[in-house]
Short mmCIF file of C-alpha atoms in Angstrom, two decimals:
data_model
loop_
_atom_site.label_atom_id
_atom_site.label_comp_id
_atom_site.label_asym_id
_atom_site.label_seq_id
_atom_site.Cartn_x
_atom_site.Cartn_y
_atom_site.Cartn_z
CA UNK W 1 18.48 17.26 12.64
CA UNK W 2 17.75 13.92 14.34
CA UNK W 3 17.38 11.77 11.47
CA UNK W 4 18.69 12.49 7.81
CA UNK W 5 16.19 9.43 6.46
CA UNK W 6 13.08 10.37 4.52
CA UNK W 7 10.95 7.95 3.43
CA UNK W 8 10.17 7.60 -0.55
CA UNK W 9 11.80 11.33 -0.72
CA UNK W 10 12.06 10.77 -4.33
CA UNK W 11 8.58 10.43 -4.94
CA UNK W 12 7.56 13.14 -3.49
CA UNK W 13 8.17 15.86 -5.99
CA UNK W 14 9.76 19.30 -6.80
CA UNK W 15 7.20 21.15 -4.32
CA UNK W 16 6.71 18.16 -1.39
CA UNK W 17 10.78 17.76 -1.37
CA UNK W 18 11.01 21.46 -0.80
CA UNK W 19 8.67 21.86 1.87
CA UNK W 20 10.31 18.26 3.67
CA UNK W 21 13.29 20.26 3.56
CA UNK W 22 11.75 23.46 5.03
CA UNK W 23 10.00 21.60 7.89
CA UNK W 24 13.16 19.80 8.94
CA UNK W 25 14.61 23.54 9.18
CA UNK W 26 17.28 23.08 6.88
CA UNK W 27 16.34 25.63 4.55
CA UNK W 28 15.16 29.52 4.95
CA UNK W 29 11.61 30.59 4.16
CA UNK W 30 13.32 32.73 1.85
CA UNK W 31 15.14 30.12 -0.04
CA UNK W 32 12.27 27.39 -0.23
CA UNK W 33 9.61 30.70 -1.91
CA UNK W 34 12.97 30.59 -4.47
CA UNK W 35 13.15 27.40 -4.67
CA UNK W 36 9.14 26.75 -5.46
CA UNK W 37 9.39 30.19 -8.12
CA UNK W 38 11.12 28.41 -10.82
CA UNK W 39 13.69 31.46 -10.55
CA UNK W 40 17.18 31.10 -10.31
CA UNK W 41 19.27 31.24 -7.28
CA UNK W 42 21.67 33.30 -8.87
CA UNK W 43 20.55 36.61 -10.53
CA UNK W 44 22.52 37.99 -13.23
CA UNK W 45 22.91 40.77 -11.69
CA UNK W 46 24.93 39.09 -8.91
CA UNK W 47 26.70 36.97 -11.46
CA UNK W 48 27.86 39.98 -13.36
CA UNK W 49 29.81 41.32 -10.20
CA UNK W 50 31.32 38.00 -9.66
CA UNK W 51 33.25 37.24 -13.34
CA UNK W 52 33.65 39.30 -16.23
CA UNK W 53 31.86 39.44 -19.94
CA UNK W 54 28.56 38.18 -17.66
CA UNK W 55 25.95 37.13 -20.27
CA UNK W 56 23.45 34.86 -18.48
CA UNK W 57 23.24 32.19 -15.98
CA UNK W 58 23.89 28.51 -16.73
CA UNK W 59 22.04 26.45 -14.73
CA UNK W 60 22.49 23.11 -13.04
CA UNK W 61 20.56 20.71 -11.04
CA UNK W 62 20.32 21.21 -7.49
CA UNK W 63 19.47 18.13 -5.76
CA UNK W 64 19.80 16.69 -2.08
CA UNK W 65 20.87 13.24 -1.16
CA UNK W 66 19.39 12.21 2.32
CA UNK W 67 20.33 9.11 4.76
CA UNK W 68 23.72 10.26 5.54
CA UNK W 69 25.37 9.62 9.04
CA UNK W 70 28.83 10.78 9.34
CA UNK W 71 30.88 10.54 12.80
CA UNK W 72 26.98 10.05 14.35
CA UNK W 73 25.85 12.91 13.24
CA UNK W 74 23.03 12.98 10.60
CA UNK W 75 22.97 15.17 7.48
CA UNK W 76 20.70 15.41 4.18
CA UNK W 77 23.66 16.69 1.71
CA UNK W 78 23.46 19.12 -1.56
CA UNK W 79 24.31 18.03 -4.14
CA UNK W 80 25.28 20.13 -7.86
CA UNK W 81 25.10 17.94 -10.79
CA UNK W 82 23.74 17.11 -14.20
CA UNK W 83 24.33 13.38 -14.58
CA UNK W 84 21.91 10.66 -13.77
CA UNK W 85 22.43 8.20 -11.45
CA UNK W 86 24.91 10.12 -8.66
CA UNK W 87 22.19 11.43 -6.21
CA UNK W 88 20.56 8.00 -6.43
CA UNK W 89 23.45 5.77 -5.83
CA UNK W 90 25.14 7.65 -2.83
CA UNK W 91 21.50 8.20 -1.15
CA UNK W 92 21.55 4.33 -1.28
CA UNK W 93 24.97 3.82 -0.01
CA UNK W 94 24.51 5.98 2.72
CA UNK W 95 21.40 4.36 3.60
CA UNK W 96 23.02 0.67 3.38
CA UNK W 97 26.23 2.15 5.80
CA UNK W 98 23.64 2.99 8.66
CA UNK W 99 23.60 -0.41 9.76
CA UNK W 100 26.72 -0.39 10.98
CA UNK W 101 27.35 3.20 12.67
CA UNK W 102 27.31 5.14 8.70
CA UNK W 103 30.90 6.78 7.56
CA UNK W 104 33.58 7.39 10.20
CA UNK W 105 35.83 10.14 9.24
CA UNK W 106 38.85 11.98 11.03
CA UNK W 107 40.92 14.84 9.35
CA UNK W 108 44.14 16.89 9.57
CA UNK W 109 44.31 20.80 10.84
CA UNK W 110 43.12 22.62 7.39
CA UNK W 111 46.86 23.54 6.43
CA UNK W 112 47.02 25.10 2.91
CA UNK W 113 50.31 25.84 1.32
CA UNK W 114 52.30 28.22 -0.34
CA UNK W 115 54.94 27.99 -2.26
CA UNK W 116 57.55 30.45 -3.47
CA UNK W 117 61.04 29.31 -6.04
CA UNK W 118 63.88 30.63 -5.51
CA UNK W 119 66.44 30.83 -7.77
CA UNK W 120 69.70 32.32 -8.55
CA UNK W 121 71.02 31.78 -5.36
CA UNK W 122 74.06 30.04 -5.19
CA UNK W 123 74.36 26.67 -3.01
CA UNK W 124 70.96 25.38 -1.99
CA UNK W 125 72.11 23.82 1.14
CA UNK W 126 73.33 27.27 1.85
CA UNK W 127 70.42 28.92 1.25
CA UNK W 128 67.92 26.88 2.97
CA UNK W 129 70.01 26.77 6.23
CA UNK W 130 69.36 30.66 6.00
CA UNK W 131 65.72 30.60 5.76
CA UNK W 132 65.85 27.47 8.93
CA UNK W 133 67.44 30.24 10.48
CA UNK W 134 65.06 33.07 9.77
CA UNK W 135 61.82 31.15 10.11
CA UNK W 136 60.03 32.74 13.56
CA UNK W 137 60.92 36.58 11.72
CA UNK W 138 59.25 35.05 8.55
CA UNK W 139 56.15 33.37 10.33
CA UNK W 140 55.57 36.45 12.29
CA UNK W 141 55.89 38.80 9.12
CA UNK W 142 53.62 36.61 7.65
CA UNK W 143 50.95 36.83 10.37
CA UNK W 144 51.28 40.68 9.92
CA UNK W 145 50.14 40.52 6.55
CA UNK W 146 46.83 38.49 7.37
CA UNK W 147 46.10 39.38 11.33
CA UNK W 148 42.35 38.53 11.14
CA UNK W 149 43.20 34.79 9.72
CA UNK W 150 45.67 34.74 13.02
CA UNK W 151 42.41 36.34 15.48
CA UNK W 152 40.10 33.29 14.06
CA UNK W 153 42.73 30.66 15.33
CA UNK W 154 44.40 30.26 12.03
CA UNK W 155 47.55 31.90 10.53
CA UNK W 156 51.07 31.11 9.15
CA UNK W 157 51.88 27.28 10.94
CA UNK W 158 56.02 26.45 9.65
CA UNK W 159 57.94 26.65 6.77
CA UNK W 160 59.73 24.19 4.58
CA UNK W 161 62.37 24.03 2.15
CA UNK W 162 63.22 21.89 -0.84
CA UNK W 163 65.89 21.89 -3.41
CA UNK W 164 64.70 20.69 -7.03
CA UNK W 165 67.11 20.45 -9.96
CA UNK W 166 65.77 22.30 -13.34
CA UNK W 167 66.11 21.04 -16.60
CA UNK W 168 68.40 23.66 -17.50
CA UNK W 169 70.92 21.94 -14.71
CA UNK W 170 70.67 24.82 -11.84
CA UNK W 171 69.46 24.65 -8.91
CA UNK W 172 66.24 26.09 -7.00
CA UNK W 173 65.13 26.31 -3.69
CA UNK W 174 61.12 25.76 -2.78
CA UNK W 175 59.69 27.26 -0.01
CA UNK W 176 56.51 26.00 1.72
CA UNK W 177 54.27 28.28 4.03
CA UNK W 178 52.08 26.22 5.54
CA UNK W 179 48.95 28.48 6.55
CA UNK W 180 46.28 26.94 8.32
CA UNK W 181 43.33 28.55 7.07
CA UNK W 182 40.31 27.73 9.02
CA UNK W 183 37.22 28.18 7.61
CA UNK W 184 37.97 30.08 4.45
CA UNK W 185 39.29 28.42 1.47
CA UNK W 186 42.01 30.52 1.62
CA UNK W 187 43.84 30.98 -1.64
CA UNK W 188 43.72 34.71 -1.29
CA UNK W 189 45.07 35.05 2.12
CA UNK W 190 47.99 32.80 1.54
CA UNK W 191 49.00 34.42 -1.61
CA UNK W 192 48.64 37.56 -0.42
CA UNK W 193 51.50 36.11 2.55
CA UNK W 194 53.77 34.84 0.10
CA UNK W 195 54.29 38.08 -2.09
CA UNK W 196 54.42 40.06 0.73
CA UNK W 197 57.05 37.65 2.00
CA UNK W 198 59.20 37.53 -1.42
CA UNK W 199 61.39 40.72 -0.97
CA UNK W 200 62.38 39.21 2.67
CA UNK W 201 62.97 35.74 1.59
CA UNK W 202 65.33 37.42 -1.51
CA UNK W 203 66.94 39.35 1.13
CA UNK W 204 67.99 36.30 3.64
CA UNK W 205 68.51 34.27 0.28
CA UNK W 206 70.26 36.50 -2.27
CA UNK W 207 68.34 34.54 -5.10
CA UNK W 208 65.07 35.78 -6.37
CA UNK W 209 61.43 34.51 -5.38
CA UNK W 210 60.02 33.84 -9.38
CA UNK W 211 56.10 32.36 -8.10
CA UNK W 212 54.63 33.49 -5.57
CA UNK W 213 51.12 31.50 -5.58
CA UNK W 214 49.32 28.60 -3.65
CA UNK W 215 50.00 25.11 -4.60
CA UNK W 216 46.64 22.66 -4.91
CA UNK W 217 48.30 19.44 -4.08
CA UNK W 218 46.54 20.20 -0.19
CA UNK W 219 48.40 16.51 1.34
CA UNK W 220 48.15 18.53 4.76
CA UNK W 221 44.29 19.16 4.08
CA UNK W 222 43.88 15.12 4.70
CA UNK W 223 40.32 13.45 5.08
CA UNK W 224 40.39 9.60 6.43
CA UNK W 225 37.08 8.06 5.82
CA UNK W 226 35.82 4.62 6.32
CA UNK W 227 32.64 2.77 6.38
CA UNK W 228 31.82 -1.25 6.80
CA UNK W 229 29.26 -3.05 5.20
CA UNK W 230 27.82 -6.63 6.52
CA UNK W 231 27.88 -8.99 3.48
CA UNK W 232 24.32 -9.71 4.52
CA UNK W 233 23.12 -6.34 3.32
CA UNK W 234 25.25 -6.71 0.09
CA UNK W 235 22.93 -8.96 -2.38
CA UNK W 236 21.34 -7.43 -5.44
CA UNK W 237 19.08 -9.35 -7.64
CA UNK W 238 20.68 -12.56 -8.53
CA UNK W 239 23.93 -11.51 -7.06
CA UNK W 240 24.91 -13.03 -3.52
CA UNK W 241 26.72 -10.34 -1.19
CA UNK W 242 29.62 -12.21 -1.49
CA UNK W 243 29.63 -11.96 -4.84
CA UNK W 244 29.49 -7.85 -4.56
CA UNK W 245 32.22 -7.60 -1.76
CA UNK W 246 34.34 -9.95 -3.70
CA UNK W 247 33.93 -8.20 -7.13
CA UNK W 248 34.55 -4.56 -5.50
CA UNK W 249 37.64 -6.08 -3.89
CA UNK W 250 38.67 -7.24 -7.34
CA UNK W 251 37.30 -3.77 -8.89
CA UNK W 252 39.62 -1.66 -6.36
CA UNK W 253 42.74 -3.99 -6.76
CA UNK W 254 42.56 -3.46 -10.50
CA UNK W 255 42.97 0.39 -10.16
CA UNK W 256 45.56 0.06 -7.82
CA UNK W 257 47.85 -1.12 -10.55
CA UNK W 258 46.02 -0.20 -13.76
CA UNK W 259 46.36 4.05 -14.14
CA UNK W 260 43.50 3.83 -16.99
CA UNK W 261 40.77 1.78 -14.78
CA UNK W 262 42.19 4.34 -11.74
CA UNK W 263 41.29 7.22 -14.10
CA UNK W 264 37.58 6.17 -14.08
CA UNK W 265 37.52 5.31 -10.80
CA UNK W 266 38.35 8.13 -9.12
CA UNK W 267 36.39 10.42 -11.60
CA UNK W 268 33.10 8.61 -9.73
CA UNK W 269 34.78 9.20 -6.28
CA UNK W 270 34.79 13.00 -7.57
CA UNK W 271 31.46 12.66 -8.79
CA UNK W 272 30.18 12.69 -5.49
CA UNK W 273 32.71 15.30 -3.99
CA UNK W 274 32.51 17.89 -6.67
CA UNK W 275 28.84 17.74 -6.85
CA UNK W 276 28.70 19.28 -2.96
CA UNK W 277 31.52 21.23 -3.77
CA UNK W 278 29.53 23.08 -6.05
CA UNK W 279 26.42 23.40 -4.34
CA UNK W 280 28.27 24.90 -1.56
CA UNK W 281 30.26 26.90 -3.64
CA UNK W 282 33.66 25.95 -3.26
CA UNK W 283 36.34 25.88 -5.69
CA UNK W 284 35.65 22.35 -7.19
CA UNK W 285 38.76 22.78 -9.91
CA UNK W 286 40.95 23.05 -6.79
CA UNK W 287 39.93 19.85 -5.21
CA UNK W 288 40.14 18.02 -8.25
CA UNK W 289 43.32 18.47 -8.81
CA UNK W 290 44.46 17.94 -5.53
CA UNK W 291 43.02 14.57 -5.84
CA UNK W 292 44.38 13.65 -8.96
CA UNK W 293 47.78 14.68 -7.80
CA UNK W 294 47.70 12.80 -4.46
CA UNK W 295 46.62 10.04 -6.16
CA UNK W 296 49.84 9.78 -8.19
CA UNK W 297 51.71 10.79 -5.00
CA UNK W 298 54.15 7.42 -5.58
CA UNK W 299 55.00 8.14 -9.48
CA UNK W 300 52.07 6.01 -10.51
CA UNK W 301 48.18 7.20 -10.62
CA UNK W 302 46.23 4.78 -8.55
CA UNK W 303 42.96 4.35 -7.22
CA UNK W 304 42.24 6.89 -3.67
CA UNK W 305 39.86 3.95 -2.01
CA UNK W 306 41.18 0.67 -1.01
CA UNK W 307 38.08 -2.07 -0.36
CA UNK W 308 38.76 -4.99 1.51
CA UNK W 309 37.12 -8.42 3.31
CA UNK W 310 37.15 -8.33 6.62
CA UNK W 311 37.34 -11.61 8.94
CA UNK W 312 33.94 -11.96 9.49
CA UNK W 313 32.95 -11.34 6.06
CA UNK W 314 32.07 -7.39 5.88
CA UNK W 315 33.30 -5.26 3.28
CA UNK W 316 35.51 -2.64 4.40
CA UNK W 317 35.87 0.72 2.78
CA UNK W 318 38.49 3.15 3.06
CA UNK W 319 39.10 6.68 0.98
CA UNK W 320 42.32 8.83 2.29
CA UNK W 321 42.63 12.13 0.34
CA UNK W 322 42.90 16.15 0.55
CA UNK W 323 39.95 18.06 0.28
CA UNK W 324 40.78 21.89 1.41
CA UNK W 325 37.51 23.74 1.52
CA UNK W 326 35.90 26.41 2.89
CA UNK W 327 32.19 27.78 4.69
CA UNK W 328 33.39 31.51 4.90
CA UNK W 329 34.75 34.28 1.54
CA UNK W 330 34.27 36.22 -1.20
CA UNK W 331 32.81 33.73 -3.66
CA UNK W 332 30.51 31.82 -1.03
CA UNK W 333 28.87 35.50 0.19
CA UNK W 334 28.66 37.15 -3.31
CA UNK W 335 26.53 33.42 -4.16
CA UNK W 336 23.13 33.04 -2.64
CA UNK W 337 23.10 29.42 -3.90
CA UNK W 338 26.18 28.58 -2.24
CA UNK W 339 24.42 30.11 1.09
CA UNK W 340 21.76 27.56 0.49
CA UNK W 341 23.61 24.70 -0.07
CA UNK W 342 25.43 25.06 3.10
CA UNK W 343 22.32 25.84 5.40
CA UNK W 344 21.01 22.51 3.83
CA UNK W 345 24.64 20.62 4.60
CA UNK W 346 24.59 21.74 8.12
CA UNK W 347 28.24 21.67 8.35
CA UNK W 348 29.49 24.72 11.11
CA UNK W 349 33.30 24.35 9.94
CA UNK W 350 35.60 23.68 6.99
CA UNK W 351 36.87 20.58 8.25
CA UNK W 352 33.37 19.41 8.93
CA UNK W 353 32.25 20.02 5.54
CA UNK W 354 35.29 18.10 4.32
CA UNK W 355 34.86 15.36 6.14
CA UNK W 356 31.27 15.30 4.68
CA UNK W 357 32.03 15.42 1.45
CA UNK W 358 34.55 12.69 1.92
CA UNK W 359 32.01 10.65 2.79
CA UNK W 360 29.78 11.29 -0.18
CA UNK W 361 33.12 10.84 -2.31
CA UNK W 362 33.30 6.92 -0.38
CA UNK W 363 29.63 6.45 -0.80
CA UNK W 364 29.64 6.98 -4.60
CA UNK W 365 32.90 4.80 -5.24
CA UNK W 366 30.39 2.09 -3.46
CA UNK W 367 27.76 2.48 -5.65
CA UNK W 368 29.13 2.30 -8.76
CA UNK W 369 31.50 -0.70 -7.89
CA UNK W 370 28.59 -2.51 -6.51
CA UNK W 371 26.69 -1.66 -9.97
CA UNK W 372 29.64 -2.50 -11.45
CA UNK W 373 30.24 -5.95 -10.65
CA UNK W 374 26.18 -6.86 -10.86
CA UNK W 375 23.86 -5.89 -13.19
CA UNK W 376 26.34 -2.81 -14.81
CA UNK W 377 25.93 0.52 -14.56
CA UNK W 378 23.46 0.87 -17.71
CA UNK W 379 20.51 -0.56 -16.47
CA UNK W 380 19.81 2.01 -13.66
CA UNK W 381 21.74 5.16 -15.75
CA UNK W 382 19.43 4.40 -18.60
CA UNK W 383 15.79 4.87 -16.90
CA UNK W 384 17.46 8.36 -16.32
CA UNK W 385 19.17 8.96 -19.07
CA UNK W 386 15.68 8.26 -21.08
CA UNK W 387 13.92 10.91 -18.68
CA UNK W 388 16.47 13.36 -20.40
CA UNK W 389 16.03 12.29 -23.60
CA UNK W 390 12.17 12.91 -23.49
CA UNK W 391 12.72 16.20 -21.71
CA UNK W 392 14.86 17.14 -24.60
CA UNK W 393 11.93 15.88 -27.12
CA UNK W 394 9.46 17.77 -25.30
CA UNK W 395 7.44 15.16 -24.25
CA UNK W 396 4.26 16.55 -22.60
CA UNK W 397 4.07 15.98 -19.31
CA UNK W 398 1.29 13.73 -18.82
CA UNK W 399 2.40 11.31 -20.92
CA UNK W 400 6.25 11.64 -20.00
CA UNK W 401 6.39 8.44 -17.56
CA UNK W 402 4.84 6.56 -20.68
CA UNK W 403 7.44 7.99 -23.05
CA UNK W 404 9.87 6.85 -20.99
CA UNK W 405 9.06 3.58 -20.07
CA UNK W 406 8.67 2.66 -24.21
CA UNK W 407 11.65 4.63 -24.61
CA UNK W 408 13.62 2.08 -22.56
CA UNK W 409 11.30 -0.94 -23.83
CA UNK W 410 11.99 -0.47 -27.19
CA UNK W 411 15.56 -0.16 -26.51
CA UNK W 412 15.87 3.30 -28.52
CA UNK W 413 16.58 5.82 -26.20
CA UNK W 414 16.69 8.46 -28.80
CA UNK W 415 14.92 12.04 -29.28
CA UNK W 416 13.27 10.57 -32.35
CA UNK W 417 11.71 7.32 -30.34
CA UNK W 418 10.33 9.31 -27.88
CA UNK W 419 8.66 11.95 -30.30
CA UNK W 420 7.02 8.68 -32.32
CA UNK W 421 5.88 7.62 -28.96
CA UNK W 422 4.63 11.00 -27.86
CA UNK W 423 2.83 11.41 -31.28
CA UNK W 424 1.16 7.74 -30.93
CA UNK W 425 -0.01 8.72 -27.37
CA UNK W 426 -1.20 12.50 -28.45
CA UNK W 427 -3.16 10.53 -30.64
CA UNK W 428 -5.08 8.23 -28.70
CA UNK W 429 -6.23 11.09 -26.06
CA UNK W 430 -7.79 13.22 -29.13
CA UNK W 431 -11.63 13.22 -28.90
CA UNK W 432 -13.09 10.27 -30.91
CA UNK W 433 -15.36 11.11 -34.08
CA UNK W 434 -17.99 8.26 -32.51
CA UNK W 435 -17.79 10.69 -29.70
CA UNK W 436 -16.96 7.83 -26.95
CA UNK W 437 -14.42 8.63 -24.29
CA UNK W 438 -10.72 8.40 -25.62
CA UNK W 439 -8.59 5.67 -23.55
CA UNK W 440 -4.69 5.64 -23.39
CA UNK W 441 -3.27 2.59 -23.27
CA UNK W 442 -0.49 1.54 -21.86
CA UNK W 443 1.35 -0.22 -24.66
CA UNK W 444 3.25 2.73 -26.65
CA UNK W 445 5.32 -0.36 -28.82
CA UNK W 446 4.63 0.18 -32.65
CA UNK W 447 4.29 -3.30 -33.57
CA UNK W 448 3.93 -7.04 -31.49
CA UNK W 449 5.75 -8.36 -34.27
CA UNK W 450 8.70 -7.17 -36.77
CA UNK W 451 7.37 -7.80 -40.12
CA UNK W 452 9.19 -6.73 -43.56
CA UNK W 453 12.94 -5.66 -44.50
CA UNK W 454 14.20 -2.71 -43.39
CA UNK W 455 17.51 -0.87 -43.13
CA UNK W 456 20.36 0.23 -40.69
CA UNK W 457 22.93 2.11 -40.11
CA UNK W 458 26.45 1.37 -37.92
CA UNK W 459 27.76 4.63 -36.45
CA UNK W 460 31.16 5.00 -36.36
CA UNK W 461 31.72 8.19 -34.57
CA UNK W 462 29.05 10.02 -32.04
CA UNK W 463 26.84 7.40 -30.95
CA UNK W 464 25.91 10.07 -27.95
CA UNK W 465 25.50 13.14 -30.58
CA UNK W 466 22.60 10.85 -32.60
CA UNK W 467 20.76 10.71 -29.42
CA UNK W 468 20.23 14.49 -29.50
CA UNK W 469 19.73 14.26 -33.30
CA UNK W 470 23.55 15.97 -34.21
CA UNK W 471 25.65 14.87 -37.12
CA UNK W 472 27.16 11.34 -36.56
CA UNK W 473 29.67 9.21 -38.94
CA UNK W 474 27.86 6.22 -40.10
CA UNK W 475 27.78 3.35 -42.90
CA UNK W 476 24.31 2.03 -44.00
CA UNK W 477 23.21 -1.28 -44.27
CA UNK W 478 21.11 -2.17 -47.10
CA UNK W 479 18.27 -5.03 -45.87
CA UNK W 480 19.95 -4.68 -42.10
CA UNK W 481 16.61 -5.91 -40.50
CA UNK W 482 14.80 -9.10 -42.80
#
């Protein structure tokens, strides 16, 4: 693909994205005739042979977020997700990082490890100088068990050792296998190494191997990303690109220190990465929590970017974390929409699709900062958030745009708004007894000026259940509006 940018792509539509995506070549003829059916990607049928007690299919948006350019080369990425705002903000990032060069990532061999505890086994120092001493026999058993991960260029790398006191007082040793998986995910393969491994490690050990299972802390699975951003192209509204770079600066140092600001901000850097995760159908759960894990590496959870000023002014942007995926398995070919996603992300390895998605993860930390220290991330999240609400009303759609827009004017962005606004506009279009032509107008407001006492109510508990009309805890206020 020679250029990932496509103009006003989000105005084009369900049918005109899916054919801009079929012309670039990034999709089959097969998928976009799916796509453009209104039928799922995944038919019960396959979802019943994938998981147990198989009742339906849940779905989930599938969206794509264009203007990406990663390492120079250009990619339109899928993206799985139901919440407003994601696809929007890292399509913008990436599309402000392509003035200077886009995200520059490098990465680490896609190592994956497993562990195995032994215990029982008398003096640890003992016991690990055994295994140093038996590691070639255990690599090469280990090999034996997976040969076609060894034919692809991967297989069984080294082995580790670790002693860890238990609560109890004794001792235990942990043993890592690091596997370098290629292009699978490889949970399978590695556990399948380490149990066949246990009754040799007990052997050379005398203890006994208790787990036997991968570990999802993947710190050999590392993704480096950066990106720069001139101040110039920083501004927003009234807000001076100084004062963005400055406040995201601020932003990041504040979860570097502060675990319940770090919290939230790395759940919007995982916004971004689980979202292709899932559209590609890897194991987002996994990822997650080797993020989370990495990020409290040091004893303290901190923030995974670090933002800075450079000396001429740009903002710089760095994100270092594991992200062990895969393009090749089980779950991905039993999945037709995880085939899609990954014809659409272009990505011909593991490690390329991590480095992707690291980028995404850097380019949606950007965009929420950057909303974050401006206008705040309401104002854009609650256009969208009102186009859900009048979905959920079943707001016609010829008048849904309308809806909306008094919706969000009113400053009720509730089911029952937009159904008084839907009836009011219903109304208007209904043949006229004079038999002259109806005309909608544009204004949907009830009332140019508040006239009368009315009153109101202060919720107390599930402000975001009384938008979808559920039960709430509230106190009413007699004569709240005079």
């Amino acid at each position: 693909m020679s250029d990932s940018r496509i103009a006003n792509f989000y105005r084009l539509g369900h049918a005109g994205r899916v054919r801009e995506l079929a012309e670039r070549g990034l999709i089959s003829t097969s998928d976009a005739e799916t796509l453009l059916s209104n039928n799922p990607l995944l038919a019960v049928d396959a979802a019943d042979r994938m998981i147990e007690n198989v009742i339906g299919v849940f779905g989930l948006p599938l969206a794509v977020a264009p203007n990406f350019l990663v390492n120079g080369k250009n990619y339109i990425v899928p993206m799985v997700v139901e919440e407003p705002s994601i696809v929007a903000g890292v399509s913008s990032a990436a599309k402000l990082a392509r003035a200077s060069g886009g995200f520059i990532v490098t990465s680490t061999d896609p190592i994956l490890i497993g562990q195995m505890q032994i215990v029982d086994a008398g003096d640890p120092d003992t016991v690990i100088q055994s295994i140093d001493g038996s590691r070639d026999e255990l690599l090469a058993l280990a090999n034996e068990l997976q040969p076609g991960l060894k034919q692809r260029g991967g297989g069984a790398r080294d082995i580790e050792c670790f002693k860890l006191r238990l609560p109890d007082g004794r001792w235990a040793v942990v043993l890592h296998l690091l596997v370098d998986t290629r292009d699978a995910m490889g949970a399978n393969a590695v556990n399948t190494m380490c149990e066949g491994l246990a009754r040799h490690i007990e052997r050379i050990s005398g203890g006994k191997v208790c787990l036997k299972i991968i570990s999802n802390l993947t710190d050999r699975a590392l993704i480096d990303v950066s990106v720069t951003f001139p101040v110039s192209i920083l501004g927003q509204g009234d807000f001076s690109g100084e004062h963005i770079r400055d406040g995201i600066v601020l932003a990041n140092d504040f979860a570097s220190v502060d675990p319940y600001r770090a919290a939230t901000h790395n759940k919007g850097i995982m916004n971004g990465i689980d979202a292709v995760a899932v559209a590609t159908g890897n194991d987002w759960r996994s990822v997650e929590a080797g993020a989370h894990a990495y990020a409290a590496r040091d004893g303290q959870y901190r923030a995974l970017t670090k933002w800075s000023a450079a000396s001429n002014g740009a903002l710089l942007g760095k994100l270092v974390m594991p992200i062990k995926v895969g393009v090749v398995g089980g779950s991905q070919s039993s999945n037709p929409s995880a085939a899609t996603g990954l014809r659409i992300a272009g990505t011909d390895s593991a490690t390329e699709l991590a480095e992707l998605m690291g980028a995404v993860g850097l380019a949606q930390n950007f965009a929420a900062l950057r909303a974050l220290v401006s206008d705040g991330i309401q104002k854009g999240h609650m256009s969208l958030h009102a186009r859900s609400v009048a979905a959920a009303a079943g707001v016609p759609d010829e008048i849904f745009d309308q809806v909306v827009a008094g919706m969000i004017d009113s400053g009720e962005v509730k089911q029952w708004k937009a159904r008084e606004l839907s009836d009011k506009l219903i109304d208007e279009l209904r043949p006229r007894e004079d038999g002259a032509t109806p005309v909608l107008t544009n204004d949907v407001s009830t009332s140019a000026v508040a006239e009368g006492v009315a009153a109101g109510k202060v919720i107390l508990l599930g402000e975001h259940a009384a938008v979808y009309d559920k039960h709430v805890l509230a106190l009413p206020l007699e004569s709240g509006v005079i």
